Amino acid sequence: VHAARAGVLQLRDRAMQVSILGGLAAEFTIAQWFSGSPTTLAEQRGNVVLMEFWAPRCRSCAAMFAFLNDLHDRYADRGLTVLALTGYRGASGGRTHDDDLIRNAITEHSIDFRVGVTADDSLRKHYGATGIPTFAVVDSIGVVRLASSKPDRAALEDVIVRLLDADTEEEFRP
């Protein structure tokens, strides 16, 4: 039963990810920023934005932080913004524990990019991010160009570089 439910969630997430490709990215509401200055997608127009949806207890998510730091270090000056977005889980009593886990992840992985906690689960659902880690890449005019729960590092970097190199967004073809 658990495997069947997981399969249904994966299919639902992938259908959502495919449905948002080529459309305007959904704006987010961040309840708290833990790293970096507050921002919005509207403020990031002109930049390519990589969003990672993650959870503090997710080993696969933590394994991606070195790669995301590397992308940030190499491409921030060219217009890449990396955002790691998570949410609070469970009762409000667990929030302090989640805060500690988020701060520990930032310290342990020397995260240099913005880390925030979303106000609710609506953004995660919109981007098909029930499974984590999930990634979305938004171009400089606010269009979703990639959404995936498959942490394919080469494909992710390829999309980012092509978007950063494109003179106009019309030149980009996924």
CSV table of N, CA and C in Angstrom, one decimal:
chain,number,residue,atom,x,y,z
A,1,VAL,N,0.8,-1.2,0.0
A,1,VAL,CA,0.0,0.0,0.0
A,1,VAL,C,0.9,1.3,0.0
A,2,HIS,N,1.9,1.3,0.8
A,2,HIS,CA,2.8,2.4,0.9
A,2,HIS,C,3.5,2.7,-0.5
A,3,ALA,N,3.9,1.6,-1.2
A,3,ALA,CA,4.6,1.8,-2.5
A,3,ALA,C,3.6,2.3,-3.5
A,4,ALA,N,2.4,1.9,-3.4
A,4,ALA,CA,1.3,2.3,-4.4
A,4,ALA,C,1.0,3.8,-4.1
A,5,ARG,N,0.9,4.2,-2.9
A,5,ARG,CA,0.7,5.6,-2.5
A,5,ARG,C,1.8,6.5,-3.0
A,6,ALA,N,3.1,6.0,-2.8
A,6,ALA,CA,4.2,6.8,-3.2
A,6,ALA,C,4.2,6.9,-4.7
A,7,GLY,N,3.9,5.9,-5.4
A,7,GLY,CA,3.8,6.0,-6.9
A,7,GLY,C,2.8,7.0,-7.4
A,8,VAL,N,1.6,7.0,-6.7
A,8,VAL,CA,0.6,8.0,-7.1
A,8,VAL,C,1.1,9.4,-6.8
A,9,LEU,N,1.7,9.6,-5.7
A,9,LEU,CA,2.3,11.0,-5.4
A,9,LEU,C,3.3,11.4,-6.4
A,10,GLN,N,4.2,10.4,-6.8
A,10,GLN,CA,5.2,10.8,-7.8
A,10,GLN,C,4.5,11.1,-9.2
A,11,LEU,N,3.5,10.4,-9.6
A,11,LEU,CA,2.8,10.7,-10.8
A,11,LEU,C,2.1,12.1,-10.7
A,12,ARG,N,1.5,12.3,-9.6
A,12,ARG,CA,0.8,13.6,-9.4
A,12,ARG,C,1.8,14.7,-9.5
A,13,ASP,N,2.9,14.6,-8.8
A,13,ASP,CA,4.0,15.6,-8.8
A,13,ASP,C,4.5,15.9,-10.2
A,14,ARG,N,4.8,14.8,-10.9
A,14,ARG,CA,5.4,14.9,-12.3
A,14,ARG,C,4.3,15.6,-13.2
A,15,ALA,N,3.1,15.3,-13.1
A,15,ALA,CA,2.0,15.9,-13.9
A,15,ALA,C,2.0,17.4,-13.6
A,16,MET,N,2.1,17.8,-12.3
A,16,MET,CA,2.1,19.2,-11.9
A,16,MET,C,3.3,19.9,-12.5
A,17,GLN,N,4.5,19.2,-12.4
A,17,GLN,CA,5.7,19.8,-12.9
A,17,GLN,C,5.6,20.1,-14.4
A,18,VAL,N,5.1,19.1,-15.1
A,18,VAL,CA,5.0,19.3,-16.6
A,18,VAL,C,4.0,20.4,-16.9
A,19,SER,N,2.9,20.5,-16.1
A,19,SER,CA,1.9,21.5,-16.4
A,19,SER,C,2.3,22.9,-16.2
A,20,ILE,N,3.3,23.2,-15.4
A,20,ILE,CA,3.8,24.5,-15.2
A,20,ILE,C,4.9,25.0,-16.1
A,21,LEU,N,5.5,24.0,-16.8
A,21,LEU,CA,6.6,24.4,-17.8
A,21,LEU,C,6.1,25.4,-18.8
A,22,GLY,N,6.8,26.4,-19.0
A,22,GLY,CA,6.4,27.4,-20.0
A,22,GLY,C,5.5,28.5,-19.5
A,23,GLY,N,5.0,28.3,-18.3
A,23,GLY,CA,4.1,29.3,-17.7
A,23,GLY,C,4.9,30.2,-16.7
A,24,LEU,N,4.2,31.3,-16.3
A,24,LEU,CA,4.8,32.2,-15.3
A,24,LEU,C,5.0,31.5,-14.0
A,25,ALA,N,6.1,31.7,-13.3
A,25,ALA,CA,6.4,31.1,-12.0
A,25,ALA,C,5.5,31.7,-11.0
A,26,ALA,N,5.0,30.8,-10.1
A,26,ALA,CA,4.2,31.3,-8.9
A,26,ALA,C,5.1,32.0,-7.9
A,27,GLU,N,4.6,33.2,-7.5
A,27,GLU,CA,5.3,33.9,-6.5
A,27,GLU,C,5.2,33.2,-5.2
A,28,PHE,N,6.1,33.4,-4.3
A,28,PHE,CA,6.1,32.7,-3.0
A,28,PHE,C,6.0,33.7,-1.9
A,29,THR,N,5.5,33.2,-0.7
A,29,THR,CA,5.5,33.9,0.5
A,29,THR,C,6.4,33.2,1.5
A,30,ILE,N,7.4,33.9,2.0
A,30,ILE,CA,8.3,33.3,2.9
A,30,ILE,C,8.0,33.8,4.3
A,31,ALA,N,7.8,32.8,5.2
A,31,ALA,CA,7.5,33.1,6.6
A,31,ALA,C,8.8,33.6,7.4
A,32,GLN,N,9.9,33.0,7.0
A,32,GLN,CA,11.2,33.4,7.7
A,32,GLN,C,12.4,33.1,6.7
A,33,TRP,N,13.3,34.0,6.7
A,33,TRP,CA,14.5,33.8,5.9
A,33,TRP,C,15.6,33.5,7.0
A,34,PHE,N,16.3,32.4,6.7
A,34,PHE,CA,17.4,32.0,7.6
A,34,PHE,C,18.8,32.4,7.1
A,35,SER,N,18.9,32.6,5.8
A,35,SER,CA,20.2,32.9,5.2
A,35,SER,C,19.9,33.8,4.0
A,36,GLY,N,20.7,34.9,3.9
A,36,GLY,CA,20.5,35.8,2.8
A,36,GLY,C,19.4,36.8,3.0
A,37,SER,N,19.4,37.8,2.2
A,37,SER,CA,18.4,38.9,2.4
A,37,SER,C,17.1,38.4,1.8
A,38,PRO,N,16.0,38.9,2.3
A,38,PRO,CA,14.6,38.6,1.8
A,38,PRO,C,14.5,39.0,0.3
A,39,THR,N,13.7,38.2,-0.4
A,39,THR,CA,13.5,38.5,-1.8
A,39,THR,C,12.2,37.9,-2.3
A,40,THR,N,11.8,38.3,-3.5
A,40,THR,CA,10.6,37.7,-4.1
A,40,THR,C,11.0,37.3,-5.5
A,41,LEU,N,10.2,36.5,-6.2
A,41,LEU,CA,10.5,36.3,-7.6
A,41,LEU,C,10.4,37.5,-8.4
A,42,ALA,N,9.5,38.4,-8.1
A,42,ALA,CA,9.3,39.7,-8.8
A,42,ALA,C,10.6,40.5,-8.7
A,43,GLU,N,11.2,40.5,-7.5
A,43,GLU,CA,12.5,41.2,-7.4
A,43,GLU,C,13.7,40.5,-8.1
A,44,GLN,N,13.5,39.3,-8.5
A,44,GLN,CA,14.6,38.5,-9.2
A,44,GLN,C,14.4,38.6,-10.7
A,45,ARG,N,13.4,39.3,-11.2
A,45,ARG,CA,13.3,39.4,-12.7
A,45,ARG,C,14.6,40.0,-13.2
A,46,GLY,N,15.1,39.4,-14.3
A,46,GLY,CA,16.4,39.8,-14.8
A,46,GLY,C,17.4,38.7,-14.5
A,47,ASN,N,17.2,37.9,-13.4
A,47,ASN,CA,18.1,36.8,-13.0
A,47,ASN,C,17.4,35.5,-13.4
A,48,VAL,N,18.2,34.5,-13.5
A,48,VAL,CA,17.8,33.1,-13.5
A,48,VAL,C,17.7,32.6,-12.1
A,49,VAL,N,16.6,32.0,-11.7
A,49,VAL,CA,16.4,31.6,-10.3
A,49,VAL,C,16.3,30.0,-10.3
A,50,LEU,N,17.1,29.5,-9.4
A,50,LEU,CA,17.0,28.0,-9.1
A,50,LEU,C,16.4,27.9,-7.8
A,51,MET,N,15.3,27.2,-7.7
A,51,MET,CA,14.7,26.9,-6.4
A,51,MET,C,14.8,25.4,-6.1
A,52,GLU,N,15.3,25.2,-4.9
A,52,GLU,CA,15.3,23.8,-4.4
A,52,GLU,C,14.4,23.7,-3.3
A,53,PHE,N,13.4,22.7,-3.4
A,53,PHE,CA,12.5,22.4,-2.3
A,53,PHE,C,13.2,21.3,-1.5
A,54,TRP,N,13.3,21.5,-0.2
A,54,TRP,CA,14.1,20.5,0.6
A,54,TRP,C,13.5,20.4,2.0
A,55,ALA,N,14.0,19.5,2.8
A,55,ALA,CA,13.6,19.3,4.2
A,55,ALA,C,14.8,19.1,5.0
A,56,PRO,N,14.8,19.6,6.2
A,56,PRO,CA,16.0,19.5,7.1
A,56,PRO,C,16.5,18.1,7.4
A,57,ARG,N,15.5,17.1,7.4
A,57,ARG,CA,15.9,15.7,7.7
A,57,ARG,C,16.2,14.9,6.4
A,58,CYS,N,16.2,15.5,5.3
A,58,CYS,CA,16.3,14.8,4.0
A,58,CYS,C,17.8,14.7,3.6
A,59,ARG,N,18.3,13.4,3.6
A,59,ARG,CA,19.7,13.2,3.3
A,59,ARG,C,20.0,13.5,1.8
A,60,SER,N,19.0,13.2,0.9
A,60,SER,CA,19.2,13.5,-0.5
A,60,SER,C,19.3,15.0,-0.7
A,61,CYS,N,18.5,15.8,0.0
A,61,CYS,CA,18.6,17.2,-0.1
A,61,CYS,C,19.9,17.7,0.4
A,62,ALA,N,20.4,17.3,1.5
A,62,ALA,CA,21.7,17.7,2.1
A,62,ALA,C,22.8,17.4,1.1
A,63,ALA,N,22.7,16.2,0.4
A,63,ALA,CA,23.7,15.8,-0.5
A,63,ALA,C,23.8,16.8,-1.7
A,64,MET,N,22.8,17.6,-2.0
A,64,MET,CA,22.8,18.5,-3.1
A,64,MET,C,23.4,19.9,-2.7
A,65,PHE,N,23.6,20.2,-1.4
A,65,PHE,CA,24.0,21.5,-1.0
A,65,PHE,C,25.4,21.9,-1.5
A,66,ALA,N,26.4,20.9,-1.6
A,66,ALA,CA,27.7,21.3,-2.1
A,66,ALA,C,27.6,21.7,-3.6
A,67,PHE,N,26.7,21.0,-4.3
A,67,PHE,CA,26.5,21.3,-5.7
A,67,PHE,C,25.9,22.7,-5.9
A,68,LEU,N,24.9,22.9,-5.1
A,68,LEU,CA,24.2,24.2,-5.1
A,68,LEU,C,25.1,25.4,-4.7
A,69,ASN,N,26.0,25.1,-3.7
A,69,ASN,CA,27.0,26.1,-3.4
A,69,ASN,C,27.9,26.4,-4.5
A,70,ASP,N,28.3,25.3,-5.2
A,70,ASP,CA,29.2,25.5,-6.4
A,70,ASP,C,28.5,26.3,-7.5
A,71,LEU,N,27.3,26.0,-7.8
A,71,LEU,CA,26.5,26.7,-8.8
A,71,LEU,C,26.5,28.2,-8.4
A,72,HIS,N,26.1,28.4,-7.1
A,72,HIS,CA,26.0,29.8,-6.6
A,72,HIS,C,27.4,30.5,-6.8
A,73,ASP,N,28.5,29.9,-6.4
A,73,ASP,CA,29.8,30.5,-6.5
A,73,ASP,C,30.2,30.8,-7.9
A,74,ARG,N,29.9,29.9,-8.9
A,74,ARG,CA,30.3,30.1,-10.2
A,74,ARG,C,29.4,31.0,-11.1
A,75,TYR,N,28.1,31.1,-10.7
A,75,TYR,CA,27.2,31.8,-11.6
A,75,TYR,C,26.4,32.9,-11.0
A,76,ALA,N,26.6,33.2,-9.7
A,76,ALA,CA,25.8,34.3,-9.1
A,76,ALA,C,26.2,35.7,-9.8
A,77,ASP,N,27.5,35.9,-10.1
A,77,ASP,CA,27.9,37.1,-10.8
A,77,ASP,C,27.3,37.2,-12.2
A,78,ARG,N,26.9,36.1,-12.8
A,78,ARG,CA,26.3,36.1,-14.1
A,78,ARG,C,24.8,36.3,-14.1
A,79,GLY,N,24.2,36.2,-12.9
A,79,GLY,CA,22.8,36.4,-12.8
A,79,GLY,C,22.0,35.2,-12.2
A,80,LEU,N,22.6,34.3,-11.6
A,80,LEU,CA,21.9,33.2,-11.0
A,80,LEU,C,21.6,33.5,-9.5
A,81,THR,N,20.4,33.2,-9.1
A,81,THR,CA,19.9,33.3,-7.8
A,81,THR,C,19.5,31.9,-7.3
A,82,VAL,N,20.1,31.4,-6.3
A,82,VAL,CA,19.8,30.1,-5.7
A,82,VAL,C,18.9,30.3,-4.4
A,83,LEU,N,17.8,29.6,-4.4
A,83,LEU,CA,16.9,29.7,-3.2
A,83,LEU,C,16.6,28.2,-2.7
A,84,ALA,N,16.9,28.0,-1.5
A,84,ALA,CA,16.5,26.7,-0.8
A,84,ALA,C,15.3,27.0,0.0
A,85,LEU,N,14.2,26.3,-0.3
A,85,LEU,CA,12.9,26.6,0.3
A,85,LEU,C,12.4,25.4,1.0
A,86,THR,N,12.1,25.5,2.3
A,86,THR,CA,11.5,24.4,3.1
A,86,THR,C,10.3,24.9,3.8
A,87,GLY,N,9.7,24.0,4.5
A,87,GLY,CA,8.5,24.3,5.3
A,87,GLY,C,8.5,23.7,6.7
A,88,TYR,N,7.7,24.2,7.5
A,88,TYR,CA,7.6,23.6,8.9
A,88,TYR,C,6.7,22.4,8.8
A,89,ARG,N,7.1,21.4,9.5
A,89,ARG,CA,6.3,20.2,9.6
A,89,ARG,C,5.8,20.0,11.0
A,90,GLY,N,4.6,19.4,11.1
A,90,GLY,CA,4.1,19.0,12.4
A,90,GLY,C,3.5,20.2,13.2
A,91,ALA,N,3.4,20.0,14.4
A,91,ALA,CA,2.8,21.0,15.3
A,91,ALA,C,3.7,22.1,15.6
A,92,SER,N,3.2,23.2,16.1
A,92,SER,CA,4.0,24.4,16.3
A,92,SER,C,5.1,24.2,17.3
A,93,GLY,N,4.9,23.2,18.2
A,93,GLY,CA,6.0,22.9,19.1
A,93,GLY,C,7.2,22.3,18.4
A,94,GLY,N,7.1,21.8,17.2
A,94,GLY,CA,8.2,21.3,16.5
A,94,GLY,C,9.0,22.4,15.7
A,95,ARG,N,8.4,23.6,15.7
A,95,ARG,CA,9.0,24.7,14.9
A,95,ARG,C,10.4,25.1,15.4
A,96,THR,N,10.6,25.1,16.8
A,96,THR,CA,11.9,25.5,17.3
A,96,THR,C,12.9,24.4,16.9
A,97,HIS,N,12.5,23.1,16.9
A,97,HIS,CA,13.4,22.0,16.5
A,97,HIS,C,13.7,22.2,15.0
A,98,ASP,N,12.7,22.5,14.2
A,98,ASP,CA,12.9,22.7,12.8
A,98,ASP,C,13.9,23.9,12.5
A,99,ASP,N,13.7,25.0,13.3
A,99,ASP,CA,14.6,26.1,13.2
A,99,ASP,C,16.0,25.7,13.4
A,100,ASP,N,16.2,24.9,14.5
A,100,ASP,CA,17.6,24.4,14.8
A,100,ASP,C,18.2,23.6,13.7
A,101,LEU,N,17.3,22.7,13.1
A,101,LEU,CA,17.8,21.8,12.1
A,101,LEU,C,18.2,22.6,10.8
A,102,ILE,N,17.4,23.7,10.5
A,102,ILE,CA,17.7,24.5,9.4
A,102,ILE,C,19.0,25.3,9.6
A,103,ARG,N,19.2,25.9,10.8
A,103,ARG,CA,20.4,26.6,11.1
A,103,ARG,C,21.6,25.6,11.0
A,104,ASN,N,21.4,24.4,11.6
A,104,ASN,CA,22.5,23.4,11.5
A,104,ASN,C,22.9,23.1,10.1
A,105,ALA,N,21.9,22.9,9.2
A,105,ALA,CA,22.2,22.6,7.8
A,105,ALA,C,22.9,23.7,7.2
A,106,ILE,N,22.6,24.9,7.4
A,106,ILE,CA,23.2,26.1,6.8
A,106,ILE,C,24.7,26.1,7.3
A,107,THR,N,24.9,25.9,8.6
A,107,THR,CA,26.3,25.9,9.1
A,107,THR,C,27.1,24.7,8.6
A,108,GLU,N,26.5,23.5,8.7
A,108,GLU,CA,27.2,22.2,8.3
A,108,GLU,C,27.6,22.2,6.9
A,109,HIS,N,26.8,22.8,6.0
A,109,HIS,CA,27.0,22.7,4.6
A,109,HIS,C,27.5,24.1,4.0
A,110,SER,N,27.9,25.0,4.9
A,110,SER,CA,28.4,26.3,4.5
A,110,SER,C,27.6,26.9,3.4
A,111,ILE,N,26.3,27.0,3.6
A,111,ILE,CA,25.4,27.5,2.6
A,111,ILE,C,25.6,29.0,2.4
A,112,ASP,N,25.8,29.4,1.2
A,112,ASP,CA,26.1,30.8,0.9
A,112,ASP,C,24.9,31.5,0.3
A,113,PHE,N,23.9,30.8,-0.1
A,113,PHE,CA,22.7,31.3,-0.8
A,113,PHE,C,21.5,31.4,0.1
A,114,ARG,N,20.4,32.0,-0.4
A,114,ARG,CA,19.3,32.2,0.5
A,114,ARG,C,18.6,30.9,0.9
A,115,VAL,N,18.1,30.9,2.1
A,115,VAL,CA,17.4,29.8,2.6
A,115,VAL,C,16.2,30.4,3.4
A,116,GLY,N,15.0,29.9,3.0
A,116,GLY,CA,13.8,30.4,3.6
A,116,GLY,C,12.7,29.3,3.9
A,117,VAL,N,11.8,29.6,4.7
A,117,VAL,CA,10.7,28.7,5.1
A,117,VAL,C,9.5,29.3,4.5
A,118,THR,N,8.8,28.5,3.7
A,118,THR,CA,7.5,29.0,3.1
A,118,THR,C,6.4,29.1,4.1
A,119,ALA,N,5.5,30.0,3.8
A,119,ALA,CA,4.4,30.3,4.7
A,119,ALA,C,3.4,29.1,4.9
A,120,ASP,N,3.3,28.3,3.9
A,120,ASP,CA,2.4,27.1,3.9
A,120,ASP,C,2.9,26.1,2.8
A,121,ASP,N,2.1,25.1,2.6
A,121,ASP,CA,2.4,24.1,1.6
A,121,ASP,C,2.0,24.4,0.2
A,122,SER,N,1.3,25.5,-0.1
A,122,SER,CA,0.8,25.8,-1.4
A,122,SER,C,1.9,25.9,-2.5
A,123,LEU,N,3.0,26.5,-2.1
A,123,LEU,CA,4.1,26.6,-3.1
A,123,LEU,C,4.6,25.2,-3.5
A,124,ARG,N,4.9,24.4,-2.5
A,124,ARG,CA,5.4,23.1,-2.7
A,124,ARG,C,4.4,22.3,-3.6
A,125,LYS,N,3.1,22.4,-3.4
A,125,LYS,CA,2.2,21.7,-4.2
A,125,LYS,C,2.1,22.2,-5.6
A,126,HIS,N,2.2,23.6,-5.7
A,126,HIS,CA,2.2,24.2,-7.1
A,126,HIS,C,3.4,23.7,-7.9
A,127,TYR,N,4.5,23.5,-7.3
A,127,TYR,CA,5.7,23.1,-8.1
A,127,TYR,C,5.9,21.5,-8.1
A,128,GLY,N,4.9,20.8,-7.6
A,128,GLY,CA,5.0,19.3,-7.6
A,128,GLY,C,6.1,18.8,-6.8
A,129,ALA,N,6.3,19.4,-5.6
A,129,ALA,CA,7.4,19.1,-4.7
A,129,ALA,C,7.0,18.3,-3.5
A,130,THR,N,6.1,17.4,-3.6
A,130,THR,CA,5.8,16.5,-2.5
A,130,THR,C,7.1,15.6,-2.2
A,131,GLY,N,7.7,15.1,-3.2
A,131,GLY,CA,9.0,14.4,-3.1
A,131,GLY,C,10.1,15.4,-3.1
A,132,ILE,N,11.1,15.2,-2.3
A,132,ILE,CA,12.2,16.1,-2.2
A,132,ILE,C,13.5,15.4,-2.3
A,133,PRO,N,14.5,16.0,-2.9
A,133,PRO,CA,14.5,17.4,-3.3
A,133,PRO,C,13.8,17.5,-4.7
A,134,THR,N,13.2,18.7,-4.9
A,134,THR,CA,12.6,19.0,-6.1
A,134,THR,C,13.2,20.4,-6.6
A,135,PHE,N,13.4,20.5,-7.9
A,135,PHE,CA,14.0,21.7,-8.4
A,135,PHE,C,13.1,22.4,-9.4
A,136,ALA,N,13.2,23.7,-9.4
A,136,ALA,CA,12.5,24.5,-10.5
A,136,ALA,C,13.5,25.6,-10.9
A,137,VAL,N,13.6,25.8,-12.2
A,137,VAL,CA,14.4,26.9,-12.8
A,137,VAL,C,13.5,27.8,-13.5
A,138,VAL,N,13.6,29.1,-13.1
A,138,VAL,CA,12.8,30.2,-13.6
A,138,VAL,C,13.7,31.1,-14.4
A,139,ASP,N,13.3,31.4,-15.7
A,139,ASP,CA,14.2,32.3,-16.5
A,139,ASP,C,14.1,33.8,-16.1
A,140,SER,N,14.8,34.6,-16.7
A,140,SER,CA,14.9,36.0,-16.3
A,140,SER,C,13.6,36.8,-16.5
A,141,ILE,N,12.7,36.3,-17.2
A,141,ILE,CA,11.4,37.0,-17.4
A,141,ILE,C,10.3,36.3,-16.5
A,142,GLY,N,10.7,35.3,-15.7
A,142,GLY,CA,9.7,34.7,-14.8
A,142,GLY,C,9.0,33.5,-15.3
A,143,VAL,N,9.5,32.8,-16.3
A,143,VAL,CA,8.9,31.6,-16.9
A,143,VAL,C,9.6,30.4,-16.4
A,144,VAL,N,8.8,29.4,-16.0
A,144,VAL,CA,9.4,28.1,-15.5
A,144,VAL,C,9.9,27.3,-16.7
A,145,ARG,N,11.2,27.1,-16.6
A,145,ARG,CA,11.9,26.3,-17.7
A,145,ARG,C,12.2,24.9,-17.4
A,146,LEU,N,12.3,24.6,-16.1
A,146,LEU,CA,12.5,23.2,-15.7
A,146,LEU,C,11.9,23.0,-14.3
A,147,ALA,N,11.3,21.9,-14.1
A,147,ALA,CA,10.7,21.5,-12.8
A,147,ALA,C,10.9,20.0,-12.8
A,148,SER,N,11.6,19.5,-11.7
A,148,SER,CA,11.9,18.1,-11.7
A,148,SER,C,12.3,17.6,-10.2
A,149,SER,N,11.9,16.4,-9.9
A,149,SER,CA,12.3,15.8,-8.7
A,149,SER,C,13.5,14.9,-8.9
A,150,LYS,N,14.1,14.9,-10.1
A,150,LYS,CA,15.2,14.1,-10.3
A,150,LYS,C,16.5,15.0,-10.2
A,151,PRO,N,17.3,14.7,-9.2
A,151,PRO,CA,18.5,15.6,-9.1
A,151,PRO,C,19.6,15.3,-10.1
A,152,ASP,N,19.3,15.5,-11.4
A,152,ASP,CA,20.3,15.3,-12.4
A,152,ASP,C,21.1,16.6,-12.5
A,153,ARG,N,22.3,16.5,-11.9
A,153,ARG,CA,23.1,17.7,-11.8
A,153,ARG,C,23.6,18.3,-13.1
A,154,ALA,N,23.9,17.4,-14.1
A,154,ALA,CA,24.4,17.9,-15.4
A,154,ALA,C,23.3,18.6,-16.1
A,155,ALA,N,22.1,18.0,-16.1
A,155,ALA,CA,20.9,18.6,-16.8
A,155,ALA,C,20.6,19.9,-16.2
A,156,LEU,N,20.6,20.0,-14.8
A,156,LEU,CA,20.3,21.2,-14.1
A,156,LEU,C,21.2,22.3,-14.5
A,157,GLU,N,22.5,22.0,-14.5
A,157,GLU,CA,23.5,23.0,-14.8
A,157,GLU,C,23.4,23.4,-16.3
A,158,ASP,N,23.1,22.5,-17.1
A,158,ASP,CA,23.0,22.8,-18.6
A,158,ASP,C,21.9,23.8,-18.8
A,159,VAL,N,20.7,23.6,-18.2
A,159,VAL,CA,19.6,24.5,-18.4
A,159,VAL,C,20.0,25.9,-17.8
A,160,ILE,N,20.6,26.0,-16.7
A,160,ILE,CA,21.0,27.2,-16.1
A,160,ILE,C,22.0,28.0,-17.0
A,161,VAL,N,23.0,27.3,-17.5
A,161,VAL,CA,24.0,27.9,-18.3
A,161,VAL,C,23.4,28.4,-19.6
A,162,ARG,N,22.5,27.6,-20.2
A,162,ARG,CA,21.9,28.0,-21.5
A,162,ARG,C,21.0,29.3,-21.2
A,163,LEU,N,20.3,29.3,-20.1
A,163,LEU,CA,19.5,30.5,-19.8
A,163,LEU,C,20.4,31.7,-19.6
A,164,LEU,N,21.5,31.5,-18.9
A,164,LEU,CA,22.4,32.7,-18.6
A,164,LEU,C,23.0,33.2,-19.9
A,165,ASP,N,23.2,32.3,-20.8
A,165,ASP,CA,23.9,32.6,-22.1
A,165,ASP,C,22.9,33.2,-23.2
A,166,ALA,N,21.6,32.9,-23.0
A,166,ALA,CA,20.7,33.3,-24.0
A,166,ALA,C,20.5,34.8,-24.0
A,167,ASP,N,20.6,35.4,-25.2
A,167,ASP,CA,20.4,36.9,-25.4
A,167,ASP,C,19.0,37.2,-25.1
A,168,THR,N,18.1,36.4,-25.6
A,168,THR,CA,16.6,36.6,-25.3
A,168,THR,C,16.1,35.2,-24.9
A,169,GLU,N,15.0,35.3,-24.2
A,169,GLU,CA,14.4,34.0,-23.7
A,169,GLU,C,13.8,33.2,-24.8
A,170,GLU,N,13.5,33.8,-26.0
A,170,GLU,CA,13.0,33.1,-27.1
A,170,GLU,C,14.1,32.1,-27.7
A,171,GLU,N,15.3,32.4,-27.4
A,171,GLU,CA,16.4,31.6,-27.9
A,171,GLU,C,16.5,30.3,-27.1
A,172,PHE,N,15.9,30.2,-25.9
A,172,PHE,CA,16.0,29.0,-25.1
A,172,PHE,C,15.0,28.0,-25.5
A,173,ARG,N,15.4,26.8,-25.8
A,173,ARG,CA,14.6,25.7,-26.1
A,173,ARG,C,14.9,24.5,-25.2
A,174,PRO,N,14.0,24.1,-24.3
A,174,PRO,CA,14.3,23.0,-23.4
A,174,PRO,C,14.7,21.7,-24.0
